[in-house]
Short mmCIF file of C-alpha atoms in Angstrom, two decimals:
data_model
loop_
_atom_site.label_atom_id
_atom_site.label_comp_id
_atom_site.label_asym_id
_atom_site.label_seq_id
_atom_site.Cartn_x
_atom_site.Cartn_y
_atom_site.Cartn_z
CA MET T 1 19.00 -5.96 -22.29
CA LYS T 2 21.62 -5.75 -20.36
CA LYS T 3 23.27 -8.28 -18.22
CA THR T 4 21.33 -8.99 -14.85
CA ASN T 5 20.96 -11.56 -11.67
CA VAL T 6 17.19 -11.59 -11.68
CA LYS T 7 15.52 -14.74 -11.97
CA PRO T 8 12.96 -14.97 -14.78
CA ALA T 9 9.36 -14.79 -14.02
CA SER T 10 8.80 -18.03 -14.88
CA GLY T 11 5.85 -20.20 -13.95
CA ARG T 12 2.80 -18.96 -12.34
CA LEU T 13 2.77 -15.97 -9.15
CA GLY T 14 -0.33 -16.23 -7.19
CA ILE T 15 -1.57 -12.82 -5.37
CA MET T 16 -3.06 -13.65 -2.20
CA ILE T 17 -4.92 -10.51 -0.95
CA VAL T 18 -5.80 -9.43 2.72
CA GLY T 19 -9.22 -8.54 2.27
CA ASN T 20 -11.98 -9.12 -0.63
CA GLY T 21 -13.51 -5.89 -0.90
CA ALA T 22 -13.34 -3.15 -2.89
CA VAL T 23 -10.04 -2.48 -3.30
CA ALA T 24 -9.27 -5.92 -4.01
CA THR T 25 -12.24 -6.44 -5.91
CA THR T 26 -11.71 -4.00 -8.39
CA PHE T 27 -7.90 -4.80 -9.17
CA MET T 28 -9.16 -8.41 -10.08
CA THR T 29 -11.65 -7.60 -12.12
CA GLY T 30 -9.32 -5.73 -14.23
CA VAL T 31 -6.26 -7.92 -14.03
CA LEU T 32 -9.02 -10.84 -15.43
CA MET T 33 -10.79 -8.76 -17.76
CA ALA T 34 -7.18 -6.34 -19.10
CA ARG T 35 -6.27 -10.10 -19.86
CA LYS T 36 -9.01 -10.92 -22.14
CA GLY T 37 -8.50 -7.62 -23.42
CA LEU T 38 -11.81 -5.89 -22.91
CA ALA T 39 -10.60 -3.13 -20.28
CA LYS T 40 -6.77 -1.04 -20.18
CA PRO T 41 -5.00 -1.25 -17.04
CA VAL T 42 -4.69 2.33 -16.93
CA GLY T 43 -2.98 3.93 -14.04
CA ALA T 44 -0.31 1.10 -13.46
CA MET T 45 2.92 2.24 -14.10
CA THR T 46 4.49 -1.29 -14.83
CA GLN T 47 2.44 -1.59 -17.63
CA TYR T 48 2.35 2.16 -19.20
CA ASP T 49 5.35 4.01 -18.39
CA LYS T 50 8.64 4.71 -19.73
CA ILE T 51 11.88 4.66 -18.18
CA ARG T 52 15.10 6.37 -19.82
CA VAL T 53 18.06 4.17 -20.03
CA GLY T 54 21.32 4.90 -21.67
CA LYS T 55 22.66 8.48 -23.17
CA GLY T 56 23.27 10.27 -25.74
CA ALA T 57 23.26 8.30 -28.67
CA ASP T 58 22.71 5.44 -26.75
CA LYS T 59 20.09 6.46 -25.00
CA LYS T 60 16.71 5.22 -25.74
CA TYR T 61 13.11 5.04 -24.21
CA MET T 62 11.40 1.47 -22.40
CA LYS T 63 8.96 -0.37 -20.72
CA TYR T 64 9.62 -1.52 -17.50
CA GLU T 65 8.74 -5.31 -19.41
CA ASP T 66 11.70 -4.71 -21.88
CA ILE T 67 14.11 -3.32 -19.19
CA VAL T 68 13.27 -6.24 -16.48
CA PRO T 69 11.55 -9.53 -16.27
CA ILE T 70 7.74 -8.54 -15.04
CA ALA T 71 5.21 -11.18 -14.49
CA SER T 72 2.88 -11.47 -17.15
CA LEU T 73 -0.63 -10.71 -16.22
CA ASN T 74 -1.53 -14.10 -17.78
CA ASP T 75 -0.12 -15.67 -15.31
CA ILE T 76 -1.27 -14.44 -12.42
CA VAL T 77 -3.98 -16.46 -9.47
CA PHE T 78 -5.62 -14.66 -7.26
CA GLY T 79 -6.57 -15.76 -3.37
CA THR T 80 -8.02 -13.83 -0.40
CA TRP T 81 -9.29 -13.63 2.78
CA ASP T 82 -11.71 -11.96 3.87
CA VAL T 83 -14.25 -11.59 7.35
CA TYR T 84 -17.01 -11.79 4.94
CA PRO T 85 -17.61 -14.80 3.18
CA GLN T 86 -19.30 -13.34 0.00
CA ASN T 87 -17.08 -14.72 -3.23
CA ALA T 88 -15.10 -12.20 -5.29
CA TYR T 89 -18.30 -11.49 -7.75
CA GLN T 90 -21.04 -10.95 -5.23
CA ALA T 91 -18.13 -8.44 -3.30
CA ALA T 92 -17.43 -6.65 -6.33
CA MET T 93 -21.32 -6.07 -7.17
CA TYR T 94 -21.52 -4.87 -3.64
CA ALA T 95 -18.84 -2.89 -3.46
CA GLU T 96 -20.99 -0.55 -6.40
CA VAL T 97 -17.05 0.47 -7.70
CA LEU T 98 -17.27 -0.94 -11.10
CA LYS T 99 -20.08 -1.03 -13.56
CA PRO T 100 -21.97 -5.10 -14.13
CA LYS T 101 -20.86 -5.06 -17.53
CA ASP T 102 -17.60 -4.53 -16.68
CA ILE T 103 -17.66 -7.65 -14.06
CA GLU T 104 -20.00 -10.04 -16.38
CA PRO T 105 -17.92 -10.95 -18.52
CA VAL T 106 -15.32 -12.56 -16.06
CA ARG T 107 -17.81 -13.39 -13.28
CA GLU T 108 -17.09 -17.24 -13.44
CA GLU T 109 -13.48 -16.37 -12.57
CA LEU T 110 -14.53 -14.34 -9.71
CA GLU T 111 -16.74 -16.04 -8.42
CA LYS T 112 -13.97 -19.09 -7.60
CA ILE T 113 -12.24 -16.66 -5.68
CA VAL T 114 -14.01 -17.71 -2.54
CA PRO T 115 -12.52 -16.21 0.83
CA MET T 116 -10.91 -17.95 3.34
CA LYS T 117 -11.47 -17.03 7.01
CA ALA T 118 -10.21 -14.13 8.39
CA ALA T 119 -7.18 -13.97 11.44
CA PHE T 120 -9.44 -11.33 12.49
CA ASP T 121 -9.73 -9.35 16.12
CA LYS T 122 -12.80 -6.87 15.93
CA ASN T 123 -11.18 -4.93 18.78
CA TYR T 124 -8.58 -3.72 16.19
CA ALA T 125 -11.71 -2.69 13.76
CA LYS T 126 -15.05 -2.32 15.88
CA ARG T 127 -17.12 -1.74 13.11
CA LEU T 128 -16.42 -4.74 10.81
CA ASP T 129 -19.31 -7.78 11.80
CA GLY T 130 -17.90 -10.66 9.21
CA ASP T 131 -18.55 -14.30 10.43
CA ASN T 132 -15.88 -15.74 8.47
CA VAL T 133 -13.29 -15.68 10.47
CA LYS T 134 -11.41 -18.22 12.29
CA ARG T 135 -11.52 -19.90 15.12
CA ALA T 136 -9.58 -22.03 17.47
CA ASP T 137 -10.74 -26.03 18.47
CA ASP T 138 -13.08 -24.65 21.06
CA GLY T 139 -14.67 -22.22 18.90
CA ALA T 140 -12.55 -19.52 20.74
CA MET T 141 -10.24 -16.49 19.01
CA PRO T 142 -7.14 -18.13 18.39
CA THR T 143 -4.39 -16.73 19.95
CA ARG T 144 -1.79 -15.10 17.90
CA TRP T 145 0.38 -17.28 17.77
CA GLN T 146 -2.27 -20.32 16.73
CA MET T 147 -3.44 -17.51 13.42
CA VAL T 148 -0.10 -17.09 12.25
CA GLU T 149 0.07 -21.54 11.63
CA MET T 150 -2.97 -21.37 10.40
CA LEU T 151 -2.51 -18.98 7.92
CA ARG T 152 1.01 -20.23 6.30
CA GLU T 153 -1.32 -23.30 6.30
CA ASP T 154 -3.44 -21.37 3.99
CA ILE T 155 -0.57 -19.92 1.97
CA ARG T 156 1.12 -23.90 1.44
CA THR T 157 -2.60 -24.91 1.18
CA PHE T 158 -3.04 -22.18 -2.30
CA LYS T 159 -0.10 -22.04 -3.10
CA ARG T 160 -0.34 -26.71 -4.35
CA ASN T 161 -3.34 -26.27 -5.27
CA ASN T 162 -2.88 -23.50 -7.75
CA ASN T 163 0.60 -25.05 -9.04
CA CYS T 164 2.37 -21.31 -8.13
CA ASP T 165 5.80 -21.25 -8.53
CA ARG T 166 5.73 -17.79 -5.97
CA ILE T 167 3.49 -15.85 -4.16
CA VAL T 168 2.95 -12.16 -3.00
CA VAL T 169 0.38 -10.93 -0.07
CA LEU T 170 -0.50 -7.83 -0.17
CA TRP T 171 -2.74 -6.20 2.85
CA ALA T 172 -5.72 -4.34 1.48
CA ALA T 173 -8.02 -4.79 4.34
CA SER T 174 -9.95 -2.00 6.69
CA THR T 175 -7.21 0.32 8.68
CA GLU T 176 -6.66 -1.24 12.11
CA ILE T 177 -6.57 1.14 15.42
CA TYR T 178 -2.78 2.67 15.84
CA VAL T 179 -1.31 0.75 17.87
CA PRO T 180 2.37 2.59 18.39
CA VAL T 181 5.50 1.18 18.77
CA PHE T 182 5.87 -1.06 21.36
CA GLU T 183 10.29 -1.46 22.24
CA PRO T 184 9.63 -4.48 24.23
CA VAL T 185 7.87 -6.32 22.31
CA HIS T 186 8.59 -5.06 18.51
CA SER T 187 12.12 -4.16 19.02
CA THR T 188 13.69 -7.91 18.01
CA LEU T 189 12.50 -10.64 16.49
CA ALA T 190 12.34 -13.28 19.65
CA ALA T 191 10.52 -10.24 21.28
CA LEU T 192 7.58 -10.36 18.98
CA GLU T 193 7.67 -14.34 18.41
CA THR T 194 7.55 -14.61 22.92
CA ALA T 195 4.58 -11.84 22.10
CA MET T 196 2.46 -14.01 19.73
CA LYS T 197 2.91 -16.96 21.82
CA ALA T 198 1.73 -15.25 24.87
CA ASP T 199 -1.25 -13.94 22.58
CA ASP T 200 -0.76 -10.19 23.47
CA ARG T 201 -3.35 -9.12 21.75
CA GLU T 202 -2.50 -6.00 22.36
CA HIS T 203 0.79 -5.28 20.57
CA VAL T 204 0.25 -7.84 18.41
CA ALA T 205 -2.14 -7.00 15.70
CA PRO T 206 -3.57 -8.84 13.34
CA SER T 207 -2.02 -7.90 10.03
CA MET T 208 1.16 -8.25 11.84
CA CYS T 209 0.33 -12.56 12.25
CA TYR T 210 -0.75 -11.73 8.45
CA ALA T 211 3.64 -10.55 7.78
CA TYR T 212 4.88 -13.21 9.57
CA ALA T 213 3.35 -16.03 8.00
CA ALA T 214 3.73 -14.66 4.47
CA LEU T 215 8.05 -14.09 5.44
CA THR T 216 8.06 -17.30 7.43
CA GLU T 217 6.62 -18.94 3.77
CA GLY T 218 8.63 -17.06 1.70
CA ALA T 219 6.00 -14.44 0.20
CA PRO T 220 6.87 -11.05 0.54
CA PHE T 221 4.75 -8.81 1.74
CA VAL T 222 3.16 -5.45 1.33
CA MET T 223 1.47 -3.07 3.89
CA GLY T 224 -1.57 -1.16 1.97
CA ALA T 225 -3.09 0.10 4.62
CA PRO T 226 -1.31 2.55 7.81
CA ASN T 227 -1.04 -0.50 10.26
CA THR T 228 2.11 -1.06 12.75
CA THR T 229 3.14 -3.96 10.90
CA VAL T 230 6.22 -3.92 8.56
CA ASP T 231 7.65 -1.11 9.77
CA ILE T 232 9.06 -2.39 13.35
CA PRO T 233 12.64 -4.17 13.88
CA ALA T 234 11.66 -7.24 14.52
CA MET T 235 10.01 -7.77 10.94
CA TRP T 236 12.76 -6.48 9.63
CA GLU T 237 15.54 -8.78 11.39
CA LEU T 238 12.67 -11.57 10.02
CA ALA T 239 12.64 -9.97 6.14
CA GLU T 240 16.69 -10.16 6.69
CA LYS T 241 16.33 -14.01 8.05
CA THR T 242 14.38 -14.94 5.94
CA LYS T 243 15.60 -13.01 2.71
CA MET T 244 12.14 -11.59 1.87
CA PRO T 245 11.53 -8.03 0.29
CA ILE T 246 8.65 -5.85 2.72
CA ALA T 247 7.25 -3.30 1.43
CA GLY T 248 4.47 -0.23 3.35
CA LYS T 249 2.55 1.08 4.42
CA ASP T 250 -0.84 2.74 3.54
CA PHE T 251 -1.76 2.74 -0.76
CA LYS T 252 -0.93 6.55 -1.85
CA THR T 253 -4.20 7.00 -4.17
CA GLY T 254 -5.46 10.08 -3.80
CA GLN T 255 -5.27 14.03 -1.64
CA THR T 256 -1.38 12.65 -1.09
CA LEU T 257 -0.47 11.42 -3.91
CA VAL T 258 -1.80 15.28 -4.87
CA LYS T 259 0.07 16.68 -2.00
CA SER T 260 3.51 14.86 -2.47
CA GLY T 261 3.50 16.32 -6.10
CA PHE T 262 2.31 19.84 -4.82
CA ALA T 263 4.01 20.12 -2.28
CA PRO T 264 6.45 20.24 -4.01
CA ILE T 265 5.64 23.19 -6.52
CA ILE T 266 5.63 25.43 -3.34
CA GLY T 267 9.35 23.72 -1.67
CA THR T 268 11.11 24.07 -5.01
CA ARG T 269 9.50 27.87 -5.84
CA CYS T 270 10.65 28.82 -2.53
CA LEU T 271 7.34 30.69 -1.06
CA GLY T 272 5.95 30.45 2.47
CA LEU T 273 3.31 27.85 4.13
CA ASP T 274 0.97 29.19 6.86
CA GLY T 275 -1.11 26.12 6.55
CA TRP T 276 -3.23 22.90 4.75
CA PHE T 277 -5.95 21.97 5.56
CA SER T 278 -6.65 18.89 4.26
CA THR T 279 -10.15 16.95 4.37
CA ASN T 280 -12.47 14.09 2.57
CA ILE T 281 -16.35 12.68 2.43
CA LEU T 282 -15.68 8.87 1.98
CA GLY T 283 -18.44 6.83 2.03
CA ASN T 284 -17.06 2.94 1.65
CA ARG T 285 -16.01 0.11 3.97
CA ASP T 286 -12.71 1.76 4.20
CA GLY T 287 -14.84 5.07 5.31
CA LEU T 288 -17.26 2.69 7.89
CA VAL T 289 -13.92 1.44 9.32
CA LEU T 290 -11.74 4.90 9.72
CA ASP T 291 -15.48 6.30 11.69
CA GLU T 292 -13.97 5.19 14.05
CA PRO T 293 -11.60 7.66 16.32
CA GLN T 294 -8.70 4.74 17.12
CA ASN T 295 -8.97 3.46 13.59
CA PHE T 296 -8.82 6.76 12.22
CA ARG T 297 -6.26 8.23 14.48
CA THR T 298 -3.67 5.56 12.51
CA LYS T 299 -4.69 6.90 8.55
CA GLU T 300 -4.21 10.33 10.52
CA VAL T 301 -0.45 9.47 11.56
CA SER T 302 -0.04 8.41 7.49
CA LYS T 303 -1.79 11.22 6.29
CA LEU T 304 0.03 13.99 8.93
CA SER T 305 3.80 12.56 8.12
CA THR T 306 3.73 13.12 3.90
CA LEU T 307 3.78 17.28 3.95
CA GLU T 308 6.86 17.22 7.51
CA THR T 309 9.11 16.23 5.29
CA ILE T 310 8.75 17.74 2.06
CA LEU T 311 8.81 21.66 3.23
CA LYS T 312 10.82 21.27 6.26
CA PRO T 313 11.52 24.51 8.78
CA GLU T 314 14.89 23.04 9.79
CA ASP T 315 16.05 24.04 6.14
CA GLN T 316 13.48 27.09 5.45
CA PRO T 317 13.36 29.08 8.67
CA ASP T 318 11.95 31.97 6.99
CA LEU T 319 9.21 30.27 5.45
CA TYR T 320 8.12 26.57 7.37
CA THR T 321 7.90 27.64 10.42
CA ASP T 322 5.44 27.09 12.58
CA TYR T 323 2.48 25.80 9.63
CA TYR T 324 -1.01 24.38 10.75
CA HIS T 325 -1.49 20.59 8.87
CA LYS T 326 -5.07 19.36 9.63
CA VAL T 327 -6.50 16.05 8.46
CA ARG T 328 -10.00 14.73 8.42
CA ILE T 329 -11.84 12.03 6.99
CA ASN T 330 -15.54 12.23 7.45
CA TYR T 331 -17.91 9.12 6.64
CA TYR T 332 -20.32 9.64 4.08
CA PRO T 333 -22.55 6.85 3.09
CA PRO T 334 -24.18 8.57 -0.31
CA ARG T 335 -20.15 8.84 -1.86
CA ASN T 336 -19.22 4.84 -1.40
CA ASP T 337 -16.25 4.40 -3.68
CA ASN T 338 -16.57 7.59 -4.84
CA LYS T 339 -14.62 10.03 -2.44
CA GLU T 340 -13.84 13.60 -2.59
CA SER T 341 -11.21 15.58 -1.04
CA TRP T 342 -10.52 19.40 -0.48
CA ASP T 343 -7.14 21.03 0.28
CA ASN T 344 -7.14 24.60 1.77
CA ILE T 345 -3.66 25.69 1.28
CA ASP T 346 -2.65 29.80 2.33
CA ILE T 347 1.47 30.25 1.13
CA PHE T 348 2.39 33.51 1.22
CA GLY T 349 4.93 35.26 -1.70
CA TRP T 350 6.97 38.31 -1.48
CA MET T 351 7.00 40.81 1.48
CA GLY T 352 5.36 37.80 3.31
CA TYR T 353 2.04 38.64 1.05
CA PRO T 354 -0.65 35.50 1.54
CA MET T 355 -1.88 34.17 -1.39
CA GLN T 356 -3.97 30.63 -1.19
CA ILE T 357 -4.35 27.66 -3.80
CA LYS T 358 -7.58 25.20 -3.75
CA ILE T 359 -7.71 21.73 -4.37
CA ASN T 360 -11.05 19.93 -4.65
CA PHE T 361 -10.67 16.22 -6.23
CA LEU T 362 -13.49 13.97 -6.87
CA CYS T 363 -12.16 10.86 -7.42
CA ARG T 364 -12.97 7.00 -7.03
CA ASP T 365 -10.95 5.45 -4.52
CA SER T 366 -10.26 2.63 -5.50
CA ILE T 367 -9.85 2.90 -9.44
CA LEU T 368 -6.97 4.78 -8.42
CA ALA T 369 -5.68 1.49 -5.45
CA ALA T 370 -6.26 -0.86 -7.82
CA PRO T 371 -3.16 -0.22 -10.65
CA VAL T 372 -1.15 0.54 -7.22
CA CYS T 373 -2.12 -2.97 -5.71
CA LEU T 374 -0.64 -4.98 -9.14
CA ASP T 375 3.05 -2.30 -9.59
CA LEU T 376 3.42 -3.21 -5.96
CA CYS T 377 2.94 -7.30 -6.63
CA LEU T 378 4.65 -7.15 -9.67
CA LEU T 379 7.79 -5.17 -8.25
CA ILE T 380 7.77 -6.68 -4.70
CA ASP T 381 7.93 -9.73 -6.85
CA LEU T 382 10.61 -8.54 -9.31
CA ALA T 383 13.04 -7.27 -6.13
CA ALA T 384 12.01 -10.70 -4.44
CA ARG T 385 13.62 -12.34 -7.98
CA ALA T 386 16.44 -10.19 -7.81
CA GLY T 387 17.58 -10.87 -4.85
CA ARG T 388 16.48 -7.79 -2.17
CA TYR T 389 15.42 -8.12 0.69
CA GLY T 390 14.15 -6.04 3.65
CA THR T 391 12.68 -2.53 3.10
CA GLN T 392 12.28 -1.86 -0.64
CA ARG T 393 12.53 1.74 -0.49
CA PHE T 394 11.84 2.25 -4.40
CA LEU T 395 8.58 1.28 -3.78
CA SER T 396 7.68 4.60 -1.85
CA PHE T 397 6.52 6.01 -5.22
CA PHE T 398 3.19 4.30 -4.12
CA LEU T 399 3.49 4.55 -0.24
CA LYS T 400 1.69 7.20 1.65
CA SER T 401 3.56 6.10 5.09
CA PRO T 402 6.64 5.31 2.98
CA MET T 403 9.30 2.66 5.68
CA HIS T 404 12.25 3.73 6.53
CA ASP T 405 14.69 3.08 9.64
CA TYR T 406 13.51 5.63 11.92
CA THR T 407 15.52 3.53 15.21
CA VAL T 408 18.76 5.40 13.38
CA GLY T 409 17.61 8.78 12.21
CA GLU T 410 16.64 8.07 8.89
CA GLU T 411 13.41 10.29 7.09
CA ALA T 412 11.46 9.11 4.92
CA VAL T 413 11.13 9.89 1.05
CA ASN T 414 8.00 11.38 0.83
CA HIS T 415 8.63 14.07 -2.17
CA LEU T 416 7.18 12.34 -5.26
CA TYR T 417 9.76 13.44 -7.93
CA ARG T 418 12.68 12.09 -5.92
CA GLN T 419 10.75 9.09 -5.31
CA HIS T 420 9.71 8.08 -9.13
CA THR T 421 13.43 8.91 -9.52
CA MET T 422 14.53 5.93 -6.54
CA LEU T 423 11.81 3.87 -8.65
CA LYS T 424 13.51 4.50 -12.22
CA ASN T 425 16.74 3.94 -10.60
CA ALA T 426 16.17 0.51 -8.69
CA ILE T 427 14.85 -0.37 -12.12
CA ARG T 428 17.47 0.26 -13.76
CA GLU T 429 19.74 -1.10 -11.61
CA MET T 430 18.05 -4.45 -11.55
CA GLY T 431 18.05 -4.54 -15.44
CA GLY T 432 22.04 -4.07 -15.80
CA TYR T 433 21.62 -0.44 -16.39
CA GLU T 434 23.84 2.28 -14.69
CA ALA T 435 21.77 4.37 -12.22
CA ASP T 436 20.77 8.08 -13.16
CA GLU T 437 19.54 10.73 -11.40
CA GLU T 438 19.24 13.05 -15.44
CA ILE T 439 16.01 14.30 -16.08
CA ASP T 440 14.39 12.66 -18.93
#
């Protein structure tokens, strides 16, 4: 390894997850099984991907852990918050993503992961009815500022009780209702804090309380849903103030992964696009929450943003002017976590002649999300130890709607292969190697 200023991954890494549902329990179970040698963390870039460093005679391919100090799976400690009180073993069995034979070997460890009471506002997820929620002393819903203080205490207590050296907070809970960016509240940290103390429940989502608590307690924060949370100037200011890295938003797992990888084929080949229709059926708790129109709107905005930044009419007016892009998600209980997506793509080629592409992806939502959770947690912990703070654009590879500074006209990078280059170069630079855009 070359000279690097990244601090070593010493001690225990606490991963505190908002949500104890299908994604979280699949993630935790997989990590616990992998470190016993009973399963393999397939899909995790940090565990499998190799990056070329050097050129010519010095060229070699190395795993991430050989370039930068990545935390070991053996050093991870899990904690969760959830509106339902079931422990991680009970929640994993209930989710029915994994077979009992893949859960039972780590049952004892999972049973010890009992979710803390969630900072929850039912107006943000009307389909959830759990009662494992935080209350003020008088039994009422706590104010937004009380939520922040309670969550900060949770983080401090967890870190102390589990002898953790570092904490990362990951949102793997349901999608909240759509919260448009509201400049009087979201534009500055002072304005956001004033709104929290005034208990502005319209403009301050519960997820913002988790993010605020994490950053002020010195913990990087990852937003795995399409919620308006750390993608506002007030949170960017807080991340700068606390010198903490943030990343978001929305795990890129199935259909959007396909879209961000396939759209570049159309664009690179200079083929035209008339329309792209995407639909999904999903039956888990996420599907239930997204069956509420206000919650679906949050997801829709996230999913729609991918294509428009890859196939741009201003760059190629002959090819991408006025194409129609539609996204649908349908709640269908029989499928549970086994999501199915269909994409119908109407393209045109030489002399304007039409063609069609059909993609049918029968995926497992949490199986795809679990390795993304692991990579995001390990890499944002790495970023913190490297002294990186604010929005971590190199993590865009794992996210549907990557964060960017829209206040100055910056555009998100959604092109999968450009995202991969950004990821590799960040690893190279943190490892003391030169950034490189040469194709591997």
